[in-house]
Amino acid sequence: MAGGRHGEETTMLAALWLAAKPCTDEQLATVGLAWEGGTFSKCLMYNGSALDGASEVPCQHGWEYDDTWYPQTVPSEMNWVCDDMHIVSNVMFYAQNIGAALGLLFGYMGDMYGRRPLQLACVVMHVVSRVAMLFTPSLILLFVVAESLVVAAGGAMLESAVSVGTELTDIRNRSCINCMAWVGLPIGLVSACLCVQMFPSWKHSMLFAVLCCLILLLFCRWFPESPRWLTCRGREEEALSVLRRIAATNGSSLPPFTLQVLHRVAKAKRDRVGYLAIFSSWNLFRNTLLLVIAKSLCWLTILALVLSVGIISVNPLVAVSAQAVAQAASVLLQHYCGTHFGRRWSTVACLALVGLLGALCVALLTAMQPMCFDFAVGVPSVAIAVVVMAMQFWSSAGASVINLQSIEVHPTCLRQITASIEYAVTGVCMSLVPYIVFQGGSVDRRLPFVILSAMHLLGALSVSFLPETALQRLPESLQDAAEFGRGRPYWSWRLIAPLSYVQGQ
């Protein structure tokens, strides 16, 4: 929070008058602070005495910032407040959109040149972007470009790692691989909160992130290439070599059906790989569209709830950490539900619950009668925090299972390209979050939750038309994707493994 600095006497008088509401014009004129929206303005002051007809002008003596939770941030260092407050939202908006465009390039790279080169490129981009951000906050254009590199590399990095894991795993353990990968996200959120408390400046936190990425870079040499991708590209001998090396590391041998699987996957090498391949069949296009909608909703909500801690009057570090704990628990619960009850209805349940909780949050905020100076009576703010944490719980659960569905629905030859499209659309949607939360929340604190609730209830209906992917063989070719899930009844609940499972997957 920023406020005009007018000396100790002015601050003391203002603090005393905060307890005596409403303030008279004579009192305001004496203090010199402008009156705006039922409270003292944080950006305006009177140029002289208001009793003498002085006009309102921007604060002339700089700003003091509330450093209770954040010792130093980029906005506080660059004074992105008041007339420059839009810069914060603009940076996030343009970074998300540029990152979405770059993410399409990363996705194409993953399917054309391999998962392993993509993973290495993403780690390098994380290092380069964070170093660049340290020196470019005063150069908005370069700062946005540096931030966009993080956005572009983040989704592709996670997706390539999970893709390789699921492509190496049998149909009964794919959910476990996805679960282990997604547990890392809440761990990262909690670590970020700890970094804020440990380091006094955002630059120190950024340097710590660079160090973590450099350490991760050392482990890239052990990151294997996907045998399925190698086979799809006609490199069956290399794929077999990778599988033998992995089996030797695990102290086991390859199963007898390995060559059969490789020969089946090799059929996909005749497919034309590229973004236009998504339109090769209506079934593939429809499934991709539904997954784009579902993933956008979940990630939009996750970011919106993290940012909303600033409008619900709670400790932001505690709130974000609590949301992270909820995310970790949700991933574990979703792993269980997705394994035992299927991916499709688990996703529907997650989105529907987020929509209902958003409606509950609107009702609670309506029950909180605002007083002057933005305090509230009635339902305590802790109740709002609990509901928000529950929304984060189910949003994270939905995002986890949707990510697994995307991997299981799309063929190997298009798995990274379709993932990049999903993250690109998601990035564009997430670029609107700051405007919804900060500007929409400034108009009415209920508005962000009204929007989230309505979108999730509609999203729950749409994703119910996705095919069930639990215990199903991964599609390898465009033809497999065109047939995947067709002919199955809508009201199906039982999970049935294909007969070909006995021959291995």
CSV table of N, CA and C in Angstrom, one decimal, residues 268 378 452 472 484:
chain,number,residue,atom,x,y,z
A,268,ALA,N,2.9,-44.3,-36.5
A,268,ALA,CA,2.7,-42.8,-36.5
A,268,ALA,C,3.7,-42.0,-37.3
A,378,GLY,N,-19.6,-8.4,10.6
A,378,GLY,CA,-20.4,-9.6,10.2
A,378,GLY,C,-19.6,-10.8,10.1
A,452,LEU,N,-15.8,-16.2,-11.8
A,452,LEU,CA,-15.2,-17.5,-11.7
A,452,LEU,C,-16.3,-18.6,-11.5
A,472,GLN,N,-6.9,-46.8,-20.4
A,472,GLN,CA,-7.0,-46.9,-21.9
A,472,GLN,C,-5.6,-46.7,-22.5
A,484,PHE,N,-10.4,-42.5,-30.7
A,484,PHE,CA,-10.3,-42.6,-29.2
A,484,PHE,C,-11.6,-42.1,-28.6
